[in-house]
Amino acid sequence: MTTIATTNPATGEAERTFDAMTDEEVDRRIARAAEAFASYRTTGFAQRAEWMHAAAGILDAERGRIGAMLTTEMGKTLKAAEAEAAKCAAACRFYADRAAGFLADRRPADAKEVGADDAYVRYEPLGPVLAVMPWNFPLWQVVRFAAPGLMAGNVGLLKHASNVPQTALFLEDLFRRAGFPDGVFQTLLIGSSAVERVLRDPRVKAATLTGSEPAGRSVASIAGDEVKPTVLELGGSDPFVVMPSADIGAAARTAAESRCLNNGQSCISAKRFIVDAACADEFERLFVEHMRAQKVGDPMEESTDVGPLVSEQGRADVEELVADAVDKGAQVLCGGERPGGPGWYYPPTVLSGVTPEMRMYHEEVFGPVASLFRVGGIEEAIGLANATGFGLGANAWTRDDAERERFVRELDAGQVFVNGKTTSYPQLPFGGTKRSGYGRELSEEGARAFCNAKTVWVG
Ligand code: NAP
């Protein structure tokens, strides 16, 4: 039986518990979604845009309250939580303004070439889409699906992570208050074992999942069995390669920011730092300095950089990976010891000497722990960067044009950021390759992700 509850990671105390919805209640909600879709799909872009702008307005107006809710439920710093609300508002506005253009009828060929008077592609919504979402960016991950999805005319059923129920309920309320008709966006308070039943319901037409690889594999296999389309945004162990031509100071500062982003719990945090031997001493010194300088503490405090990990289990998982590496010979350059006192805190940690025998070499570390590697040139750097089952983001630092081109061409990832850290923007597609998933969110691709691209030929 799943516990659906808010437990504050800064104190370890349970604050609110919710009953999971019964099968009957879930069925009522699916029925409401199907009914809502029948009329919602006929609304025009202008009407949907008005509601989506209203949602953006609420996110901006209530940023403080939303921020406190996110921080209490999953421990990110208040300033990061407020920034997440602002980013969601911007994404809602982006799709409100751009969806009509992204989804306008498209004429890929001259009609005469295909023997027609007219030939075009029309993007039509699929219907109720199930969104299975993680706790780490509890607002952003959902809005990243919902803003393009609702603008395209789909309706949403959210199964959020069980530890962020207040955020899950807030999201339903947000779209309702913004004016979207009843049933267009609903939250299902259910545990993961109830997902299969929803996904197999014929009224549910597609699914998107952001989360871990096992969850993705399970949802994708059920969806495959039902022949329903899916988008999967899974884990990552992003490389961060530094070459001697780079601005080493900027690279070291950005490396620490990236690794500590969201208290070290971001899919696109750089996790493996691969440095050319010619600049490795300088990078290591500066990187360790920046990691040590991160202020760990109460996430509600303005000056805090790194708050607690999400749960006791989350911290235990990180500790297990560090202990395994240290037992097998890795060196701890900073951090590595949990502080005393309440809350699930873990300090920014840098390890060197990580080898393929260690779990950390292959697995995603969901906490502020970096592995530092020294390599002898670009060939070895690219080889090591790609020596992972994941393929979400990749970072390369160089001021050499030929090197940059090699990184862009040869790094096996859904996105390559040169001289910067991986970030998501509504304007750019986001997603992974290999075991990091498939499909794309955001930009034009995200708007079309859950559409039937219907070819129309008129003689
Ligand atoms: P998770 O344990 O996989 O949970 C994600 C969601 O899936 C939750 O709603 C969870 O529900 C549900 N779930 C878990 N197992 C399931 C199953 N077998 N069938 C159906 N649903 C299932 O992941 P998490 O710990 O919340 O998030 C961390 C992971 O997400 C990391 O690997 C991170 O890299 C990845 N992530 C990826 C992206 C990206 O864009 N690629 C973004 C953010 C996070 P319950 O909470 O009820 O278990």
Coordinates of C-alpha atoms and ligand atoms in Angstrom, one line a residue:
M1 CA 0.0 0.0 0.0
T2 CA 1.6 3.3 -1.1
T3 CA 1.8 6.1 1.4
I4 CA 0.9 9.4 -0.2
A5 CA 2.2 12.1 2.1
T6 CA 4.2 15.2 2.6
T7 CA 7.3 14.6 4.8
N8 CA 9.6 17.5 5.2
P9 CA 13.1 16.5 4.2
A10 CA 14.6 19.3 6.4
T11 CA 13.1 17.8 9.6
G12 CA 12.2 14.3 8.6
E13 CA 8.7 14.9 10.0
A14 CA 5.5 13.8 8.3
E15 CA 3.3 16.8 7.8
R16 CA 0.2 15.6 5.9
T17 CA -1.0 12.2 4.7
F18 CA -3.6 11.7 2.0
D19 CA -5.8 8.7 1.2
A20 CA -5.1 7.1 -2.2
M21 CA -8.1 7.4 -4.6
T22 CA -10.2 4.3 -5.0
D23 CA -10.5 2.5 -8.3
E24 CA -14.1 3.9 -8.6
E25 CA -12.9 7.5 -8.1
V26 CA -10.1 7.0 -10.6
D27 CA -12.7 5.6 -13.1
R28 CA -14.9 8.6 -12.5
R29 CA -12.0 10.9 -13.3
I30 CA -11.0 9.0 -16.5
A31 CA -14.7 9.3 -17.6
R32 CA -14.6 13.0 -16.9
A33 CA -11.4 13.4 -18.9
A34 CA -12.9 11.6 -21.9
E35 CA -16.0 13.7 -21.7
A36 CA -14.1 16.9 -21.4
F37 CA -11.9 16.0 -24.4
A38 CA -14.9 15.7 -26.7
S39 CA -15.7 19.4 -26.3
Y40 CA -12.3 20.8 -25.3
R41 CA -10.7 19.6 -28.6
T42 CA -13.1 21.9 -30.5
T43 CA -11.9 25.1 -28.6
G44 CA -9.7 27.3 -30.6
F45 CA -6.1 28.3 -29.9
A46 CA -7.1 31.8 -28.8
Q47 CA -9.4 30.5 -26.1
R48 CA -6.8 28.0 -24.8
A49 CA -4.2 30.7 -24.9
E50 CA -6.3 33.0 -22.7
W51 CA -6.6 30.2 -20.1
M52 CA -2.9 29.4 -20.4
H53 CA -2.0 33.1 -19.8
A54 CA -4.3 33.0 -16.8
A55 CA -2.4 30.0 -15.4
A56 CA 0.9 31.9 -15.9
G57 CA -0.5 34.9 -14.0
I58 CA -1.5 32.6 -11.0
L59 CA 2.0 31.1 -11.0
D60 CA 3.6 34.5 -10.8
A61 CA 1.1 36.0 -8.3
E62 CA 1.4 33.0 -5.9
R63 CA 5.2 32.3 -6.3
G64 CA 5.9 32.7 -2.6
R65 CA 3.3 30.3 -1.4
I66 CA 4.1 27.8 -4.2
G67 CA 7.8 28.0 -3.4
A68 CA 7.2 27.2 0.3
M69 CA 5.1 24.2 -0.7
L70 CA 7.8 22.8 -3.0
T71 CA 10.5 23.3 -0.4
T72 CA 8.4 21.6 2.3
E73 CA 7.5 18.7 0.2
M74 CA 10.9 17.8 -1.4
G75 CA 13.6 20.0 0.2
K76 CA 14.9 22.2 -2.7
T77 CA 15.9 25.7 -1.6
L78 CA 13.1 28.3 -1.5
K79 CA 14.9 30.5 -4.0
A80 CA 15.2 27.5 -6.4
A81 CA 11.5 26.7 -5.8
E82 CA 10.4 30.3 -6.6
A83 CA 12.5 30.3 -9.7
E84 CA 10.8 27.0 -10.8
A85 CA 7.4 28.7 -10.4
A86 CA 8.7 31.6 -12.6
K87 CA 10.0 29.2 -15.2
C88 CA 6.7 27.5 -15.4
A89 CA 4.9 30.8 -15.8
A90 CA 7.3 31.6 -18.7
A91 CA 6.6 28.2 -20.3
C92 CA 2.9 28.7 -20.1
R93 CA 3.2 32.1 -21.8
F94 CA 5.5 30.6 -24.4
Y95 CA 3.0 28.0 -25.5
A96 CA 0.1 30.3 -25.2
D97 CA 1.7 32.5 -27.7
R98 CA 3.4 30.0 -30.0
A99 CA 1.2 26.8 -30.1
A100 CA -1.0 28.0 -32.9
G101 CA 2.1 28.5 -35.1
F102 CA 3.7 25.2 -34.1
L103 CA 0.4 23.3 -34.8
A104 CA -0.8 25.1 -37.9
D105 CA -1.5 23.0 -40.9
R106 CA 1.8 22.3 -42.7
R107 CA 2.4 21.8 -46.4
P108 CA 5.5 19.7 -46.7
A109 CA 5.2 19.3 -50.5
D110 CA 3.9 21.0 -53.6
A111 CA 0.4 19.5 -54.0
K112 CA 1.0 18.9 -57.7
E113 CA 4.0 16.7 -56.9
V114 CA 1.6 14.3 -55.2
G115 CA -1.2 14.7 -57.8
A116 CA -3.5 16.7 -55.5
D117 CA -5.2 20.1 -55.6
D118 CA -4.1 20.5 -52.0
A119 CA -2.1 18.3 -49.6
Y120 CA -1.2 19.1 -46.0
V121 CA -0.6 17.8 -42.5
R122 CA -3.0 18.6 -39.7
Y123 CA -2.0 18.1 -36.0
E124 CA -4.8 16.7 -34.0
P125 CA -4.9 16.0 -30.3
L126 CA -5.0 12.3 -29.1
G127 CA -7.2 12.6 -26.1
P128 CA -6.5 11.9 -22.4
V129 CA -2.8 11.6 -21.7
L130 CA -1.5 10.0 -18.5
A131 CA 1.5 11.9 -17.1
V132 CA 3.6 9.9 -14.5
M133 CA 5.9 12.5 -12.9
P134 CA 8.8 12.7 -10.5
W135 CA 9.2 14.8 -7.3
N136 CA 12.5 16.5 -8.2
F137 CA 11.1 19.4 -10.2
P138 CA 7.5 18.8 -9.1
L139 CA 6.0 21.8 -10.9
W140 CA 8.3 22.1 -13.9
Q141 CA 8.1 18.5 -15.0
V142 CA 4.4 18.7 -15.1
V143 CA 4.1 22.1 -16.7
R144 CA 6.6 21.0 -19.4
F145 CA 4.1 18.4 -20.5
A146 CA 0.8 20.2 -19.6
A147 CA 1.5 23.6 -21.3
P148 CA 2.1 22.2 -24.8
G149 CA -0.3 19.2 -24.2
L150 CA -3.3 21.3 -23.3
M151 CA -2.5 23.9 -26.0
A152 CA -2.6 21.1 -28.5
G153 CA -6.1 20.1 -27.3
N154 CA -5.2 17.1 -25.2
V155 CA -6.4 16.6 -21.7
G156 CA -4.2 15.6 -18.8
L157 CA -4.4 12.9 -16.0
L158 CA -1.5 13.5 -13.6
K159 CA -0.1 10.7 -11.5
H160 CA 2.5 12.5 -9.5
A161 CA 5.2 11.1 -7.2
S162 CA 3.7 10.0 -3.9
N163 CA 5.8 12.4 -1.8
V164 CA 4.5 15.6 -3.5
P165 CA 0.7 15.3 -3.1
Q166 CA 0.1 19.0 -2.2
T167 CA 1.9 20.1 -5.4
A168 CA -0.1 17.5 -7.4
L169 CA -3.4 18.9 -6.0
F170 CA -2.2 22.5 -6.6
L171 CA -1.6 21.7 -10.3
E172 CA -5.2 20.5 -10.8
D173 CA -6.5 23.6 -9.0
L174 CA -4.1 25.9 -11.0
F175 CA -5.6 24.9 -14.4
R176 CA -9.2 24.9 -13.0
R177 CA -8.8 28.4 -11.6
A178 CA -7.2 29.6 -14.9
G179 CA -10.5 28.7 -16.6
F180 CA -9.8 25.4 -18.3
P181 CA -13.1 23.4 -18.4
D182 CA -13.8 20.8 -15.7
G183 CA -11.9 17.5 -16.5
V184 CA -9.2 19.0 -18.8
F185 CA -6.5 18.6 -16.2
Q186 CA -7.0 16.2 -13.2
T187 CA -4.8 14.7 -10.6
L188 CA -5.0 11.0 -9.6
L189 CA -3.8 10.5 -6.1
I190 CA -2.6 6.9 -6.6
G191 CA 0.5 4.8 -6.0
S192 CA 2.7 3.4 -8.8
S193 CA 1.0 0.0 -8.6
A194 CA -2.3 1.6 -9.8
V195 CA -0.7 3.0 -12.9
E196 CA -1.2 -0.1 -15.1
R197 CA -4.9 -0.1 -14.6
V198 CA -5.1 3.5 -15.8
L199 CA -2.8 3.0 -18.7
R200 CA -4.8 0.0 -20.0
D201 CA -8.0 1.9 -19.9
P202 CA -9.1 2.4 -23.6
R203 CA -10.1 6.0 -22.9
V204 CA -6.4 6.9 -22.0
K205 CA -4.6 7.4 -25.3
A206 CA -1.0 8.0 -24.5
A207 CA 1.5 8.3 -21.6
T208 CA 4.5 10.4 -20.7
L209 CA 6.8 9.4 -17.9
T210 CA 9.7 11.3 -16.3
G211 CA 11.5 9.3 -13.7
S212 CA 13.8 6.4 -13.2
E213 CA 14.7 3.8 -15.7
P214 CA 12.8 0.9 -14.0
A215 CA 9.6 3.1 -13.9
G216 CA 10.1 4.0 -17.6
R217 CA 10.6 0.4 -18.6
S218 CA 7.5 -0.7 -16.8
V219 CA 5.2 2.0 -18.2
A220 CA 6.7 1.7 -21.7
S221 CA 6.1 -2.1 -21.8
I222 CA 2.5 -1.8 -20.7
A223 CA 2.0 1.0 -23.2
G224 CA 3.7 -1.1 -25.9
D225 CA 1.3 -3.9 -25.1
E226 CA -1.6 -1.5 -25.6
V227 CA 0.0 0.1 -28.6
K228 CA -0.1 3.6 -27.1
P229 CA 2.6 6.2 -27.7
T230 CA 4.9 7.2 -24.9
V231 CA 7.5 9.8 -24.2
L232 CA 10.2 8.7 -21.7
E233 CA 12.4 11.2 -19.8
L234 CA 14.7 9.0 -17.7
G235 CA 17.9 9.3 -15.7
G236 CA 21.3 10.6 -16.7
S237 CA 24.9 10.5 -15.7
D238 CA 26.0 13.5 -17.8
P239 CA 29.7 14.0 -18.6
F240 CA 31.4 17.4 -18.2
V241 CA 34.6 17.5 -20.3
V242 CA 37.2 20.2 -19.7
M243 CA 40.0 20.8 -22.3
P244 CA 43.1 22.9 -21.7
S245 CA 41.9 25.7 -24.1
A246 CA 38.8 26.3 -21.8
D247 CA 38.2 29.1 -19.3
I248 CA 39.1 26.8 -16.4
G249 CA 37.8 29.2 -13.8
A250 CA 34.4 29.4 -15.4
A251 CA 34.3 25.7 -16.0
A252 CA 35.1 24.9 -12.4
R253 CA 32.5 27.3 -11.0
T254 CA 29.8 26.0 -13.4
A255 CA 30.8 22.4 -12.7
A256 CA 30.0 22.9 -9.0
E257 CA 26.8 24.7 -9.8
S258 CA 25.7 21.9 -12.1
R259 CA 26.5 19.1 -9.7
C260 CA 24.8 20.8 -6.8
L261 CA 21.7 21.9 -8.7
N262 CA 18.5 20.9 -6.9
N263 CA 20.6 19.6 -4.0
G264 CA 22.3 17.3 -6.5
Q265 CA 19.0 15.7 -7.6
S266 CA 18.7 16.7 -11.2
C267 CA 18.7 14.4 -14.2
I268 CA 20.8 16.9 -16.1
S269 CA 23.3 17.7 -13.4
A270 CA 26.8 16.9 -14.6
K271 CA 27.9 13.9 -12.6
R272 CA 31.2 12.8 -14.3
F273 CA 33.9 15.4 -14.6
I274 CA 36.4 14.4 -17.3
V275 CA 39.4 16.7 -17.4
D276 CA 42.4 16.7 -19.7
A277 CA 45.6 16.0 -17.7
A278 CA 47.2 19.3 -18.9
C279 CA 44.6 21.4 -16.9
A280 CA 43.5 18.8 -14.3
D281 CA 45.4 20.2 -11.3
E282 CA 44.0 23.6 -11.7
F283 CA 40.5 22.4 -12.4
E284 CA 40.6 20.0 -9.5
R285 CA 41.8 22.7 -7.1
L286 CA 39.1 25.2 -8.1
F287 CA 36.3 22.7 -8.4
V288 CA 36.9 21.3 -4.9
E289 CA 37.1 24.8 -3.6
H290 CA 33.7 25.6 -5.1
M291 CA 32.1 22.4 -3.9
R292 CA 33.4 23.1 -0.4
A293 CA 32.1 26.6 -0.5
Q294 CA 28.5 25.5 -1.2
K295 CA 26.5 26.4 1.9
V296 CA 24.5 23.4 3.1
G297 CA 21.5 24.1 5.4
D298 CA 17.9 25.1 5.9
P299 CA 16.4 25.3 2.5
M300 CA 14.1 28.2 3.6
E301 CA 17.2 30.4 4.2
E302 CA 18.1 32.8 1.4
S303 CA 21.8 32.1 1.8
T304 CA 21.5 28.3 1.5
D305 CA 22.9 26.7 -1.7
V306 CA 22.2 23.0 -0.9
G307 CA 19.3 21.8 1.1
P308 CA 18.5 18.2 2.3
L309 CA 18.1 15.2 0.0
V310 CA 14.5 14.2 -0.6
S311 CA 14.3 11.2 1.8
E312 CA 16.1 9.0 4.2
Q313 CA 16.2 6.3 1.5
G314 CA 17.5 8.9 -1.1
R315 CA 20.4 9.7 1.3
A316 CA 21.1 6.0 2.1
D317 CA 21.3 5.3 -1.7
V318 CA 23.9 8.0 -2.2
E319 CA 25.9 6.9 0.9
E320 CA 25.9 3.3 -0.4
L321 CA 27.4 4.4 -3.8
V322 CA 30.1 6.5 -2.0
A323 CA 30.9 3.6 0.4
D324 CA 31.2 1.1 -2.5
A325 CA 33.6 3.4 -4.3
V326 CA 35.7 4.2 -1.3
D327 CA 35.9 0.5 -0.3
K328 CA 37.2 -0.3 -3.8
G329 CA 39.9 2.4 -3.7
A330 CA 38.3 5.8 -4.6
Q331 CA 39.7 8.9 -2.8
V332 CA 37.4 11.5 -1.2
L333 CA 38.7 15.0 -2.1
C334 CA 35.9 16.7 -0.1
G335 CA 32.7 15.9 1.7
G336 CA 31.7 12.2 2.0
E337 CA 30.4 12.4 5.6
R338 CA 26.8 13.1 6.6
P339 CA 26.3 15.8 9.2
G340 CA 24.7 15.1 12.5
G341 CA 21.2 16.4 13.4
P342 CA 17.8 16.1 11.9
G343 CA 17.1 16.3 8.1
W344 CA 18.5 14.3 5.3
Y345 CA 21.5 16.4 4.5
Y346 CA 24.5 15.3 2.6
P347 CA 27.5 17.5 1.7
P348 CA 28.9 18.3 -1.7
T349 CA 31.4 15.5 -2.3
V350 CA 34.2 14.9 -4.9
L351 CA 35.7 11.5 -5.5
S352 CA 38.7 10.7 -7.7
G353 CA 40.0 7.3 -8.8
V354 CA 36.6 6.0 -9.7
T355 CA 37.0 2.8 -11.8
P356 CA 34.6 0.5 -13.7
E357 CA 34.5 -2.0 -10.8
M358 CA 32.6 0.6 -8.8
R359 CA 28.9 1.1 -9.0
M360 CA 29.3 4.8 -9.2
Y361 CA 31.0 4.5 -12.6
H362 CA 27.8 3.1 -14.1
E363 CA 24.9 4.3 -12.0
E364 CA 23.3 7.7 -11.6
V365 CA 24.1 9.3 -8.3
F366 CA 21.1 11.3 -7.1
G367 CA 22.9 13.6 -4.7
P368 CA 25.7 16.2 -4.8
V369 CA 28.5 13.7 -5.5
A370 CA 31.0 14.2 -8.3
S371 CA 33.4 11.7 -9.9
L372 CA 36.6 13.3 -11.2
F373 CA 38.6 11.7 -14.0
R374 CA 41.9 12.6 -15.7
V375 CA 42.4 11.8 -19.4
G376 CA 45.1 12.2 -21.9
G377 CA 43.4 14.1 -24.7
I378 CA 40.1 14.5 -26.6
E379 CA 40.0 10.9 -27.9
E380 CA 40.0 9.4 -24.4
A381 CA 37.7 12.1 -23.1
I382 CA 35.0 11.4 -25.7
G383 CA 35.4 7.6 -25.1
L384 CA 34.9 8.0 -21.4
A385 CA 32.1 10.5 -21.8
N386 CA 30.2 7.9 -23.9
A387 CA 31.1 4.9 -21.7
T388 CA 27.7 5.0 -20.0
G389 CA 24.3 3.5 -20.7
F390 CA 22.8 7.0 -20.3
G391 CA 22.6 9.7 -23.0
L392 CA 20.7 12.7 -21.6
G393 CA 22.9 15.7 -21.6
A394 CA 26.7 16.4 -22.1
N395 CA 28.8 19.4 -21.4
A396 CA 32.1 20.2 -23.2
W397 CA 34.4 23.1 -22.3
T398 CA 36.8 24.2 -25.0
R399 CA 37.7 27.4 -27.0
D400 CA 39.1 25.4 -29.9
D401 CA 36.7 25.2 -32.9
A402 CA 37.9 21.8 -34.1
E403 CA 37.5 20.3 -30.7
R404 CA 34.0 21.8 -30.4
E405 CA 32.9 20.3 -33.6
R406 CA 34.2 16.9 -32.5
F407 CA 32.3 17.1 -29.2
V408 CA 29.1 18.1 -31.0
R409 CA 29.4 15.3 -33.5
E410 CA 30.7 12.5 -31.2
L411 CA 29.1 13.0 -27.8
D412 CA 26.2 10.6 -27.6
A413 CA 23.5 12.6 -25.9
G414 CA 20.1 14.3 -26.4
Q415 CA 21.8 17.7 -25.9
V416 CA 25.3 19.0 -25.9
F417 CA 26.1 22.2 -24.1
V418 CA 29.4 23.8 -25.0
N419 CA 30.9 26.2 -22.4
G420 CA 27.8 26.0 -20.3
K421 CA 25.8 23.6 -18.2
T422 CA 22.8 21.7 -19.5
T423 CA 19.5 23.5 -18.9
S424 CA 16.1 23.2 -20.4
Y425 CA 14.4 26.1 -22.2
P426 CA 10.9 26.2 -23.6
Q427 CA 12.4 27.3 -26.9
L428 CA 14.7 24.2 -27.3
P429 CA 13.8 20.5 -27.6
F430 CA 14.7 18.4 -24.5
G431 CA 15.1 14.7 -24.2
G432 CA 17.6 11.8 -24.2
T433 CA 19.0 8.9 -26.1
K434 CA 20.1 5.4 -25.0
R435 CA 18.7 4.5 -21.6
S436 CA 17.8 8.1 -20.8
G437 CA 14.6 7.7 -22.8
Y438 CA 13.1 8.8 -26.1
G439 CA 10.8 11.4 -27.5
R440 CA 11.2 15.1 -27.1
E441 CA 9.6 17.7 -24.8
L442 CA 9.5 21.5 -25.2
S443 CA 9.8 23.7 -28.4
E444 CA 7.8 22.7 -31.5
E445 CA 8.6 19.0 -30.9
G446 CA 6.9 19.1 -27.5
A447 CA 3.8 20.7 -29.0
R448 CA 3.5 17.8 -31.5
A449 CA 4.5 15.0 -29.2
F450 CA 0.9 13.9 -28.5
C451 CA -0.7 14.8 -31.8
N452 CA -1.8 12.7 -34.7
A453 CA 0.0 14.1 -37.7
K454 CA -2.9 13.6 -40.1
T455 CA -2.0 13.7 -43.8
V456 CA -4.8 15.2 -45.9
W457 CA -4.9 14.8 -49.7
V458 CA -7.5 16.7 -51.6
G459 CA -8.1 15.9 -55.3
Ligands
NAP1 P1 10.7 7.2 -9.9 O1 10.9 6.5 -8.6 O2 10.9 6.5 -11.2 O3 9.3 7.9 -9.9 C1 8.8 8.7 -10.9 C2 7.3 8.5 -11.0 O4 7.1 7.2 -11.5 C3 6.6 8.6 -9.7 O5 5.3 9.2 -10.0 C4 6.5 7.2 -9.3 O6 5.4 7.0 -8.4 C5 6.2 6.5 -10.6 N1 6.6 5.1 -10.6 C6 7.7 4.5 -10.0 N2 7.8 3.2 -10.4 C7 6.7 3.0 -11.2 C8 6.3 1.8 -11.9 N3 6.9 0.6 -11.8 N4 5.2 1.9 -12.7 C9 4.6 3.1 -12.8 N5 5.0 4.2 -12.2 C10 6.0 4.2 -11.4 O7 11.8 8.4 -10.0 P2 12.0 9.6 -9.0 O8 12.8 9.1 -7.8 O9 10.7 10.3 -8.6 O10 12.8 10.6 -9.8 C11 14.2 10.5 -10.0 C12 14.6 10.0 -11.4 O11 13.9 10.7 -12.4 C13 16.0 10.1 -11.6 O12 16.5 8.9 -12.3 C14 16.1 11.3 -12.6 O13 17.3 11.3 -13.4 C15 14.9 11.1 -13.4 N6 14.5 12.4 -14.0 C16 14.6 12.5 -15.4 C17 14.3 13.7 -16.0 C18 14.4 13.9 -17.5 O14 13.9 14.9 -18.0 N7 15.0 13.0 -18.2 C19 13.8 14.8 -15.2 C20 13.7 14.6 -13.8 C21 14.0 13.4 -13.2 P3 5.6 6.8 -6.8 O15 6.2 8.1 -6.3 O16 4.2 6.5 -6.3 O17 6.5 5.6 -6.6

